[in-house]
Coordinates of C-alpha atoms in Angstrom, one line a residue:
M17 CA -65.2 -0.2 55.1
E18 CA -68.0 -2.8 54.8
S19 CA -68.0 -3.4 58.5
L20 CA -68.6 0.3 59.2
T21 CA -71.6 0.5 56.8
E22 CA -73.2 -2.5 58.3
L23 CA -73.4 -1.1 61.8
P24 CA -76.7 0.4 63.0
Q25 CA -76.6 4.2 62.6
G26 CA -78.2 4.8 65.9
I27 CA -75.2 3.5 67.7
F28 CA -73.3 6.7 66.8
D29 CA -76.1 8.9 68.1
R30 CA -74.7 11.2 70.8
R31 CA -77.9 12.9 71.8
P32 CA -78.7 12.7 75.5
R33 CA -81.3 10.1 76.4
T34 CA -84.0 10.5 79.0
R35 CA -83.4 8.1 81.7
Q36 CA -86.5 6.2 82.3
R37 CA -87.3 3.8 85.0
L38 CA -88.5 0.4 84.4
R39 CA -91.6 -0.7 86.1
W40 CA -91.2 -4.2 87.3
D41 CA -94.8 -4.5 88.4
V42 CA -96.0 -4.5 84.9
L43 CA -94.1 -7.1 82.9
P44 CA -94.6 -7.6 79.2
E45 CA -96.2 -10.7 77.9
N46 CA -93.0 -11.6 76.1
P47 CA -90.5 -12.4 78.7
T48 CA -87.7 -11.9 76.2
V49 CA -88.3 -8.2 75.9
A50 CA -85.6 -6.1 77.4
G51 CA -86.3 -5.2 81.0
A52 CA -87.9 -8.5 81.8
V53 CA -85.5 -10.9 83.2
P54 CA -87.0 -14.2 83.9
E55 CA -85.6 -16.0 86.7
H56 CA -84.7 -19.1 84.7
H57 CA -82.4 -17.0 82.4
S58 CA -78.8 -16.2 83.2
V59 CA -77.1 -12.9 82.8
K60 CA -75.1 -14.1 79.8
E61 CA -78.2 -15.1 78.0
I62 CA -79.8 -11.8 78.8
V63 CA -76.7 -9.9 77.4
C64 CA -76.8 -11.9 74.1
S65 CA -80.5 -11.5 73.8
S66 CA -80.2 -7.8 74.4
S67 CA -77.5 -7.5 71.9
R68 CA -79.6 -9.2 69.2
Q69 CA -82.6 -7.1 70.0
H70 CA -80.5 -3.9 69.9
S71 CA -79.2 -4.7 66.5
Q72 CA -82.7 -5.3 65.2
N73 CA -84.9 -2.6 66.7
R74 CA -82.4 -0.3 68.4
F75 CA -83.2 -1.5 71.8
S76 CA -87.0 -0.7 71.8
C77 CA -88.8 -0.6 75.2
N78 CA -92.4 0.3 74.2
D79 CA -94.0 -2.5 76.1
L80 CA -92.6 -1.3 79.4
S81 CA -94.7 1.1 81.5
L82 CA -92.6 3.6 83.2
S83 CA -93.8 4.9 86.6
E84 CA -93.3 8.5 87.7
F85 CA -92.5 7.3 91.1
D86 CA -89.0 7.7 92.3
D87 CA -86.8 5.0 93.4
E88 CA -87.9 5.2 97.0
E89 CA -91.5 4.6 96.3
L90 CA -90.7 1.8 94.0
T91 CA -88.7 0.2 96.7
K92 CA -91.4 0.5 99.2
D93 CA -94.1 -1.0 97.0
S94 CA -92.1 -3.9 95.9
P95 CA -89.7 -5.0 98.5
K96 CA -89.4 -8.5 97.0
V97 CA -87.6 -7.3 93.9
E98 CA -85.4 -4.8 95.6
N99 CA -82.2 -6.4 94.4
V100 CA -83.6 -6.7 90.9
S101 CA -84.8 -3.2 90.6
S102 CA -81.5 -1.8 91.8
N103 CA -79.0 -4.0 90.0
K104 CA -80.6 -5.2 86.8
P105 CA -81.2 -1.9 85.1
M106 CA -77.7 -0.7 86.0
A107 CA -76.2 -3.9 84.7
E108 CA -78.1 -3.6 81.4
E109 CA -77.1 0.1 81.1
L110 CA -73.5 -0.6 81.9
F111 CA -73.6 -3.4 79.4
L112 CA -74.9 -1.2 76.8
L113 CA -72.4 1.6 77.6
N114 CA -69.6 -0.9 77.5
L115 CA -70.8 -2.3 74.2
N116 CA -71.1 1.2 72.8
Q117 CA -67.7 2.1 74.0
E118 CA -66.2 -1.0 72.6
H119 CA -67.8 -0.4 69.3
V120 CA -66.5 3.2 69.2
L121 CA -63.1 2.0 70.1
D122 CA -63.3 -0.7 67.3
T123 CA -64.5 1.7 64.6
Q124 CA -62.4 4.8 65.6
P125 CA -59.0 3.3 64.3
A126 CA -60.7 2.3 61.1
K127 CA -62.1 5.8 60.6
S128 CA -58.8 7.5 61.4
N129 CA -56.7 5.1 59.2
Y130 CA -58.9 5.3 56.2
P131 CA -57.2 8.3 54.6
N132 CA -53.9 6.8 55.3
K133 CA -54.9 3.5 53.7
C134 CA -56.4 5.4 50.7
A135 CA -53.2 7.4 50.4
E136 CA -51.2 4.2 50.7
I137 CA -53.3 2.5 48.0
V138 CA -53.0 5.5 45.7
D139 CA -49.2 5.7 46.4
R140 CA -48.8 2.0 45.5
H141 CA -50.9 2.5 42.4
M142 CA -48.9 5.5 41.3
S143 CA -45.7 3.7 42.1
A144 CA -46.8 0.8 39.9
I145 CA -47.8 3.2 37.1
Q146 CA -44.4 5.0 37.4
W147 CA -42.5 1.6 37.4
D148 CA -44.5 0.5 34.3
H149 CA -43.8 3.8 32.6
E150 CA -40.1 3.5 33.4
Q151 CA -40.0 0.0 32.1
R152 CA -41.7 1.1 28.9
S153 CA -39.2 3.9 28.6
L154 CA -36.3 1.6 29.1
I155 CA -37.6 -0.8 26.5
M156 CA -38.2 2.1 24.0
E157 CA -34.7 3.4 24.7
R158 CA -33.2 0.0 24.2
K159 CA -35.1 -0.5 21.0
L160 CA -33.9 3.0 19.7
R161 CA -30.3 2.1 20.6
D162 CA -30.6 -1.2 18.8
D163 CA -32.1 0.4 15.8
A164 CA -29.4 3.1 15.7
A165 CA -26.6 0.4 16.1
A166 CA -28.2 -1.6 13.3
L167 CA -28.4 1.5 11.1
E168 CA -24.7 2.4 11.8
E169 CA -23.6 -1.2 11.1
A170 CA -25.5 -1.1 7.9
K171 CA -23.8 2.1 7.0
E172 CA -20.4 0.7 7.8
L173 CA -21.1 -2.4 5.7
E174 CA -22.2 -0.2 2.8
R175 CA -19.1 2.0 3.2
A176 CA -16.8 -1.0 3.3
R177 CA -18.6 -2.5 0.3
I178 CA -18.1 0.8 -1.6
E179 CA -14.4 1.0 -0.5
E180 CA -13.8 -2.6 -1.6
Q181 CA -15.4 -1.9 -4.9
L182 CA -13.3 1.2 -5.4
R183 CA -10.2 -0.7 -4.4
K184 CA -11.0 -3.4 -6.9
E185 CA -11.6 -0.8 -9.6
R186 CA -8.3 0.9 -8.8
A187 CA -6.4 -2.4 -8.8
Q188 CA -8.1 -3.3 -12.1
K189 CA -7.1 0.0 -13.6
E190 CA -3.5 -0.3 -12.3
A191 CA -3.3 -3.8 -13.8
E192 CA -4.6 -2.6 -17.1
A193 CA -2.1 0.3 -17.0
R194 CA 0.8 -2.1 -16.2
Q195 CA -0.4 -4.5 -18.9
K196 CA -0.6 -1.6 -21.4
A197 CA 2.8 -0.3 -20.4
A198 CA 4.3 -3.8 -20.8
Q199 CA 2.7 -4.1 -24.2
E200 CA 4.0 -0.7 -25.2
A201 CA 7.5 -1.6 -23.9
E202 CA 7.3 -5.0 -25.8
R203 CA 6.2 -3.2 -28.9
K204 CA 9.1 -0.7 -28.6
R205 CA 11.5 -3.4 -28.0
T206 CA 10.3 -5.3 -31.0
D207 CA 10.5 -2.2 -33.1
E208 CA 14.1 -1.6 -31.9
L209 CA 15.0 -5.2 -32.6
E210 CA 13.6 -4.9 -36.1
A211 CA 15.3 -1.6 -36.7
A212 CA 18.6 -3.1 -35.4
K213 CA 18.1 -6.1 -37.6
K214 CA 17.4 -4.0 -40.5
R215 CA 20.5 -1.8 -39.9
E216 CA 22.6 -4.9 -39.5
E217 CA 21.3 -6.3 -42.8
E218 CA 22.0 -3.0 -44.5
A219 CA 25.5 -2.9 -43.0
R220 CA 26.1 -6.5 -44.1
A221 CA 24.8 -5.7 -47.6
Q222 CA 27.1 -2.6 -47.7
V223 CA 30.1 -4.7 -46.6
L224 CA 29.4 -7.3 -49.3
Q225 CA 29.0 -4.5 -51.8
N226 CA 32.3 -2.9 -50.7
Q227 CA 34.0 -6.3 -50.9
G228 CA 33.0 -6.6 -54.5
S229 CA 34.7 -3.3 -55.4
N230 CA 38.4 -2.6 -55.6
E231 CA 40.1 -4.0 -52.5
R232 CA 42.9 -1.6 -52.7
G233 CA 40.6 1.4 -52.9
Q234 CA 38.7 0.1 -49.9
E235 CA 41.9 -0.3 -47.9
T236 CA 43.0 3.2 -48.7
Q237 CA 39.7 4.7 -47.8
V238 CA 39.2 2.8 -44.5
T239 CA 42.9 3.3 -43.6
N240 CA 42.4 7.0 -44.1
Q241 CA 39.3 7.0 -41.9
S242 CA 41.3 5.1 -39.2
Q243 CA 44.2 7.5 -39.4
N244 CA 41.9 10.5 -39.2
L245 CA 40.4 9.2 -36.1
D246 CA 43.7 8.4 -34.5
R247 CA 44.4 10.6 -31.5
E248 CA 48.1 11.0 -32.0
T249 CA 48.3 12.0 -35.7
N250 CA 46.0 12.6 -38.6
I251 CA 48.7 12.4 -41.2
R252 CA 49.6 9.1 -42.9
L253 CA 53.2 8.2 -42.5
P254 CA 55.2 8.2 -45.7
G255 CA 56.7 4.9 -46.8
V256 CA 54.5 2.8 -44.5
S257 CA 52.0 0.3 -45.8
M258 CA 49.0 -1.0 -43.8
H259 CA 47.9 -4.7 -43.9
S260 CA 44.5 -5.5 -42.5
A261 CA 41.0 -6.7 -43.5
P262 CA 38.6 -3.9 -44.6
A263 CA 36.0 -5.1 -42.0
A264 CA 38.6 -4.9 -39.2
L265 CA 39.6 -1.4 -40.2
E266 CA 36.0 -0.3 -40.4
A267 CA 35.3 -1.7 -36.9
E268 CA 38.4 0.0 -35.6
A269 CA 37.4 3.3 -37.1
K270 CA 33.9 3.1 -35.4
R271 CA 35.5 2.3 -32.0
L272 CA 38.0 5.1 -32.2
K273 CA 35.3 7.5 -33.3
L274 CA 33.1 6.4 -30.4
Q275 CA 36.0 7.0 -28.0
S276 CA 37.0 10.3 -29.5
E277 CA 33.4 11.7 -29.1
I278 CA 33.7 11.4 -25.3
Q279 CA 34.5 14.8 -23.7
M280 CA 36.4 13.9 -20.5
P281 CA 35.5 16.5 -17.8
L282 CA 38.0 18.2 -15.6
L283 CA 39.4 16.0 -13.0
T284 CA 37.5 16.8 -9.9
K285 CA 37.8 15.2 -6.4
E286 CA 34.7 13.1 -7.0
L287 CA 35.9 12.0 -10.4
A288 CA 39.3 11.0 -9.1
K289 CA 37.6 9.1 -6.3
H290 CA 35.5 7.3 -8.9
D291 CA 38.6 6.4 -10.9
R292 CA 40.4 5.0 -7.9
R293 CA 37.3 3.0 -7.1
I294 CA 37.5 1.3 -10.5
A295 CA 41.2 0.9 -10.3
K296 CA 40.9 -0.8 -7.0
C297 CA 38.5 -3.4 -8.3
I298 CA 40.9 -4.3 -11.1
S299 CA 44.1 -4.3 -9.0
K300 CA 42.5 -6.5 -6.3
L301 CA 41.5 -9.2 -8.8
V302 CA 42.9 -12.7 -8.2
P303 CA 42.1 -15.9 -10.1
T304 CA 39.4 -17.2 -7.8
I305 CA 35.7 -17.4 -8.1
D306 CA 35.0 -15.4 -5.0
S307 CA 37.3 -12.6 -6.2
V308 CA 35.7 -12.5 -9.6
R309 CA 32.2 -12.4 -8.1
S310 CA 33.0 -9.6 -5.7
R311 CA 34.9 -7.5 -8.2
A312 CA 32.1 -7.9 -10.7
R313 CA 29.6 -6.6 -8.2
E314 CA 31.7 -3.6 -7.3
L315 CA 32.3 -2.7 -11.0
I316 CA 28.6 -3.0 -11.8
A317 CA 27.7 -0.8 -8.8
A318 CA 30.3 1.8 -10.0
I319 CA 28.8 1.8 -13.5
N320 CA 25.3 2.2 -12.1
D321 CA 26.3 5.2 -10.2
R322 CA 24.3 8.0 -11.8
Q323 CA 26.6 10.7 -10.6
F324 CA 29.0 9.9 -13.5
P325 CA 28.1 9.4 -17.1
R326 CA 28.4 5.8 -18.2
P327 CA 30.7 6.5 -21.2
I328 CA 33.2 8.1 -18.9
T329 CA 33.0 5.1 -16.6
F330 CA 33.4 2.7 -19.5
C331 CA 36.6 4.6 -20.6
M332 CA 38.0 4.4 -17.1
L333 CA 37.2 0.6 -16.9
A334 CA 38.9 0.0 -20.3
N335 CA 42.0 1.9 -19.3
K336 CA 42.3 0.0 -16.0
V337 CA 41.8 -3.4 -17.8
V338 CA 44.5 -2.7 -20.4
S339 CA 46.8 -1.4 -17.7
L340 CA 47.0 -4.9 -16.3
C341 CA 49.5 -5.7 -19.1
R342 CA 51.7 -2.8 -18.0
D343 CA 51.3 -3.2 -14.2
R344 CA 51.7 -7.0 -13.9
N345 CA 54.8 -9.0 -14.8
C346 CA 53.8 -10.4 -18.2
K347 CA 56.5 -13.1 -18.0
D348 CA 55.3 -14.4 -14.7
I349 CA 53.5 -17.8 -14.9
T350 CA 50.6 -16.3 -12.8
F351 CA 49.8 -13.8 -15.5
K352 CA 47.8 -16.3 -17.5
G353 CA 45.5 -17.0 -14.5
T354 CA 45.0 -13.3 -14.0
A355 CA 44.2 -12.9 -17.7
F356 CA 41.6 -15.6 -17.5
A357 CA 40.1 -14.1 -14.3
C358 CA 39.9 -10.7 -16.0
G359 CA 38.2 -12.4 -19.0
Y360 CA 35.5 -13.8 -16.7
L361 CA 35.2 -10.4 -14.9
I362 CA 34.7 -8.5 -18.2
L363 CA 32.1 -11.1 -19.2
L364 CA 30.0 -10.6 -16.1
V365 CA 30.2 -6.8 -16.4
T366 CA 29.5 -6.7 -20.1
S367 CA 26.5 -9.1 -19.8
Q368 CA 24.9 -6.3 -17.7
H369 CA 26.3 -3.4 -19.8
P370 CA 27.0 -4.6 -23.4
D371 CA 28.0 -1.1 -24.5
A372 CA 31.2 -1.3 -22.4
V373 CA 32.6 -3.9 -24.9
E374 CA 33.2 -1.3 -27.6
Y375 CA 35.1 1.0 -25.2
I376 CA 37.3 -1.9 -24.1
L377 CA 38.1 -3.0 -27.6
A378 CA 38.8 0.6 -28.6
E379 CA 41.4 0.8 -25.8
F380 CA 43.0 -2.5 -27.0
N381 CA 43.1 -1.3 -30.6
K382 CA 44.8 1.9 -29.5
V383 CA 47.6 0.3 -27.5
C384 CA 48.1 -2.8 -29.7
I385 CA 47.4 -2.8 -33.4
Y386 CA 47.3 -6.6 -33.5
T387 CA 44.1 -6.7 -31.6
V388 CA 42.4 -5.1 -34.7
P389 CA 44.2 -7.1 -36.4
K390 CA 46.4 -4.7 -38.3
H391 CA 50.1 -4.4 -39.2
L392 CA 52.2 -1.4 -40.3
R393 CA 55.2 -2.3 -42.4
P394 CA 57.8 0.2 -43.6
S395 CA 58.8 0.0 -47.2
D396 CA 62.5 1.0 -46.5
A397 CA 64.8 1.8 -43.6
S398 CA 64.1 5.5 -43.9
A399 CA 60.5 5.0 -43.0
T400 CA 61.3 3.5 -39.6
S401 CA 61.2 6.8 -37.7
R402 CA 60.3 7.4 -34.1
E403 CA 56.8 8.2 -35.2
Y404 CA 56.4 4.9 -36.8
Y405 CA 57.5 3.0 -33.7
K406 CA 55.0 5.0 -31.6
R407 CA 52.3 4.2 -34.1
I408 CA 52.9 0.4 -33.9
G409 CA 52.8 0.5 -30.1
Y410 CA 56.3 1.1 -28.7
H411 CA 56.4 2.7 -25.3
A412 CA 58.6 5.7 -24.6
E413 CA 60.2 6.1 -21.2
D414 CA 62.3 9.2 -20.4
G415 CA 62.3 10.1 -24.0
K416 CA 63.7 6.7 -25.1
L417 CA 61.8 4.0 -26.9
E418 CA 61.7 0.6 -25.3
S419 CA 63.6 -2.3 -26.7
T420 CA 62.1 -4.7 -29.3
E421 CA 62.1 -7.5 -26.7
A422 CA 60.1 -5.4 -24.3
Y423 CA 57.8 -4.4 -27.1
L424 CA 57.1 -8.0 -28.1
T425 CA 56.5 -8.9 -24.4
H426 CA 53.9 -6.2 -24.2
V427 CA 52.3 -7.4 -27.6
S428 CA 52.1 -10.9 -26.2
A429 CA 50.5 -9.7 -23.0
Y430 CA 47.9 -7.6 -24.8
V431 CA 47.0 -10.4 -27.2
K432 CA 46.8 -12.9 -24.3
L433 CA 44.4 -10.7 -22.3
Y434 CA 42.4 -10.0 -25.5
A435 CA 42.1 -13.8 -26.2
A436 CA 41.2 -14.5 -22.6
I437 CA 38.3 -12.1 -22.8
I438 CA 37.1 -13.7 -26.1
Q439 CA 37.2 -17.3 -24.9
A440 CA 35.5 -16.7 -21.5
E441 CA 32.1 -18.3 -21.3
I442 CA 29.7 -18.9 -18.4
D443 CA 26.5 -21.0 -18.7
G444 CA 23.4 -18.8 -18.7
V445 CA 25.3 -15.5 -19.1
N446 CA 24.9 -13.4 -22.2
K447 CA 28.1 -12.8 -24.0
P448 CA 28.2 -9.8 -26.4
Y449 CA 31.7 -10.5 -27.7
G450 CA 32.9 -14.1 -27.8
L451 CA 34.3 -17.0 -29.8
K452 CA 32.5 -15.9 -33.0
E453 CA 34.6 -12.7 -33.0
G454 CA 37.7 -14.7 -32.1
W455 CA 37.1 -16.9 -35.2
R456 CA 36.9 -13.8 -37.4
W457 CA 40.0 -12.3 -35.8
I458 CA 42.2 -15.4 -36.5
A459 CA 40.8 -15.7 -40.1
M460 CA 41.6 -12.0 -40.9
F461 CA 45.0 -12.3 -39.1
V462 CA 46.1 -15.2 -41.2
N463 CA 44.7 -13.9 -44.5
H464 CA 45.9 -10.3 -44.4
L465 CA 48.9 -9.9 -42.0
P466 CA 52.4 -10.6 -43.1
A467 CA 54.8 -13.0 -41.3
T468 CA 56.9 -10.9 -39.0
S469 CA 58.3 -11.3 -35.5
S470 CA 55.5 -9.3 -34.0
T471 CA 52.8 -11.1 -35.9
V472 CA 54.1 -14.5 -35.0
V473 CA 54.3 -13.5 -31.3
A474 CA 50.8 -12.2 -31.4
L475 CA 49.5 -15.3 -33.2
E476 CA 51.2 -17.7 -30.7
A477 CA 49.8 -15.7 -27.7
F478 CA 46.3 -15.9 -29.1
L479 CA 46.4 -19.6 -29.8
K480 CA 47.8 -20.4 -26.4
M481 CA 44.9 -18.6 -24.7
A482 CA 41.9 -19.3 -27.1
G483 CA 43.0 -22.2 -29.2
F484 CA 41.4 -24.9 -27.0
A485 CA 38.1 -23.0 -26.9
L486 CA 38.1 -22.5 -30.7
Y487 CA 38.9 -26.1 -31.4
T488 CA 36.1 -27.1 -29.0
R489 CA 33.6 -24.9 -30.8
Y490 CA 34.7 -25.3 -34.5
G491 CA 36.6 -28.6 -34.5
V492 CA 37.8 -29.4 -38.1
Q493 CA 37.4 -25.9 -39.4
F494 CA 39.9 -24.7 -36.7
K495 CA 42.3 -27.4 -37.7
K496 CA 42.1 -26.2 -41.3
I497 CA 43.3 -22.8 -40.2
L498 CA 46.2 -24.4 -38.3
D499 CA 47.1 -26.3 -41.5
V500 CA 47.2 -23.0 -43.3
I501 CA 49.5 -21.6 -40.6
S502 CA 51.8 -24.6 -40.7
G503 CA 51.8 -25.0 -44.5
S504 CA 50.7 -28.7 -44.3
F505 CA 49.0 -28.4 -47.7
L506 CA 52.0 -26.6 -49.2
I507 CA 49.9 -23.5 -49.9
S508 CA 51.8 -20.7 -51.4
G509 CA 52.2 -17.9 -48.9
S510 CA 51.6 -20.1 -45.8
F511 CA 52.5 -18.5 -42.6
L512 CA 55.3 -20.6 -41.1
P513 CA 57.1 -21.3 -44.5
L514 CA 57.3 -17.6 -45.0
L515 CA 58.7 -17.1 -41.6
K516 CA 61.3 -19.8 -42.2
R517 CA 62.3 -18.4 -45.5
R518 CA 62.9 -15.0 -44.0
G519 CA 65.4 -16.6 -41.6
T520 CA 67.1 -14.1 -39.3
E521 CA 64.6 -11.4 -39.9
V522 CA 62.3 -13.0 -37.3
K523 CA 63.0 -14.3 -33.8
T524 CA 63.6 -18.0 -34.0
D525 CA 62.1 -18.6 -30.5
A526 CA 58.7 -17.4 -31.6
V527 CA 58.7 -19.5 -34.7
T528 CA 59.7 -22.6 -32.7
N529 CA 57.1 -22.0 -30.1
L530 CA 54.3 -21.6 -32.7
E531 CA 55.4 -24.7 -34.6
Y532 CA 55.7 -26.7 -31.4
Y533 CA 52.1 -25.7 -30.4
I534 CA 50.7 -26.9 -33.8
T535 CA 52.7 -30.1 -34.2
E536 CA 52.2 -31.2 -30.6
Q537 CA 48.5 -30.4 -30.8
L538 CA 48.5 -28.4 -27.6
Y539 CA 45.1 -27.0 -28.6
L540 CA 43.7 -30.3 -27.4
K541 CA 44.7 -29.5 -23.8
E542 CA 42.9 -27.0 -21.7
P543 CA 45.2 -24.1 -20.8
E544 CA 46.3 -23.8 -17.2
G545 CA 44.3 -21.2 -15.4
T546 CA 41.1 -21.5 -17.4
R547 CA 39.3 -23.1 -14.4
L548 CA 39.3 -20.7 -11.5
A549 CA 39.7 -21.9 -8.0
P550 CA 36.9 -21.4 -5.5
G551 CA 39.5 -20.2 -3.0
L552 CA 43.1 -19.7 -2.5
L553 CA 43.7 -23.2 -1.3
S554 CA 42.1 -25.0 -4.2
R555 CA 43.6 -25.3 -7.7
D556 CA 41.0 -26.6 -10.0
C557 CA 37.4 -25.5 -10.2
T558 CA 35.0 -24.8 -13.1
I559 CA 33.8 -21.2 -13.1
T560 CA 30.1 -21.0 -12.2
L561 CA 29.1 -17.6 -11.2

C-alpha cells in the first residue's frame, strides 16, 4: 500500500497528450534536460536521467522550443542530425511508454488483490477472535464442571457423614436397649432366685415344723395325700401299714400331682411319631461315649420341638427310660453298663431341661415304691390281696400276677437304674439330681423301712451301683451308714441282724450278697461299666462329654 501512495499521481493520467516535436536546433543550456542528448552520454545514462527527472517534475520540457515545421522541413534544415531527430525522440517515447506500462503492470495486481488481502486479514482476525472465544468457553465450561463435581462430592461427603452419624446413633441406641434388656433379665433372674430361695426356706421351715409335731399324724396325712394322688386307687387298703419318711412321702405326692395334672391328648399320627422318635433314642442306647452323645442330642432336639408341649415329651421320656427295666434282660451282665449309660444320658438331658427330673422320678415312684423310698406291709394274711400286690409293684400278665422272684428281679432293676442316674457325674455339667439326693435316700431307707426280702434286694442293688460314688463323696459318714446296716455297733434294730432273726421269711441269697458287699468292702472298687468306652472296641474310658 505504501508503494502505491509514493508513486507520482501523474503517471496514472490517461488524458491524451499533444505530441510535440523537439527542436534540436535550439538546445537548452543544461545538457541534462530531457530532449538534449549530449554525444558523450550513453543511452543508458539518458534513460536513468530521464527516469529521475520524470519522478521529480513529471518530465517537464519547458526549455525546449517546438517548431511548427513538419518532419520534412526539419530534416531538410538539419541534415546532420537526421538520425538523431528520427530515432532519439522515439526511443525516449518508447522508453516512457514501456516504463508506464511496466508501472501499470506492477501496480495492477496490487490494486486487484487489495480487497482479497483485506478480506484475508479480516478473516484471520475473526478466526483468531472466534478461536479465543471458543477457548474461553471451554475454560468456562471446564470450570463449571469442576465446580459442579466439587459441589456434588461435598454433598456426597455430607450425606455419608450424616448416614454414619445416624448409624452410630442407631448402634448406640441398640446397644443401650440390649444393655437395658440384659439388666432387666438379670434383675428378673435375681428376683426369681430370691423368690425361689425364699420359698425353699419357707418349705424347709415348714418341714422342720412338721417334724416337731406328731410323727404318726404326719405319716397319716402325707400317706393320705399320696394315696389320693395315686392313679389306680384313692382308697387306702385295709390292714396295710406304710413305712416311709414324711419328706419322702411329701416329695412323692408332689411328683404324682405334677404327673396327674398333665392331660394327655388324643393319640394322633404326629404324636405317635414323636413317641416313636423318643423310644428309638432310648432303645438304640449302648454303653459308649459316642452313643450317649448322639442319643442326648436327639432327645434334646425332640424336647425342643415346639409342636409338642414339653410336659408331654417329659412324660414320654420318663416312660421310655423306665421301660428299659422291662425291655432288657435285667439278669444279663450287660444291664449294668446300659444302666450307667442311661444315667449319663439322663444327666446330659436334664442339665439342659431340669424340669424333666421330676417327671422321671414320678415314673420311678409309680412303678417301684422303693425309689421313694416306701414300703407297704400287711398286718395279716387277709390283707395280702391282689390289690395289695398291684400297689407294691407286681406285674399282671394275662390276668395272673408275676412270681415273687420276677418281682424282686424287677425291683433290683428299677433301683439299679435309679442309682445309676443318681451317681452319674460329668465335669462342667450341671446336675439337678445327684449324690446329695442319693445320700438322703439311703438315710431314709435305713431309718424308716423294715427288713424284708424286697427291701434288702433294693438296698443291695442301690449300694452296688452308687456305693462307690457315695463313699468317694462322703467317706466316713457313708461307712457309718454301712455300720448301721451290718450291726457292727450292736445297735438295736440294725438292718442285717433283723434280717437274720427273721430267718426263712427273707431270701438268704439277698442277705448273703448284702453282707458280702459290706464285709469285703466292695464299695472301695469302682463298679464295672461306670467308665464308658469311646467305641465298641475299647473297654475302659472315662466319660467326658
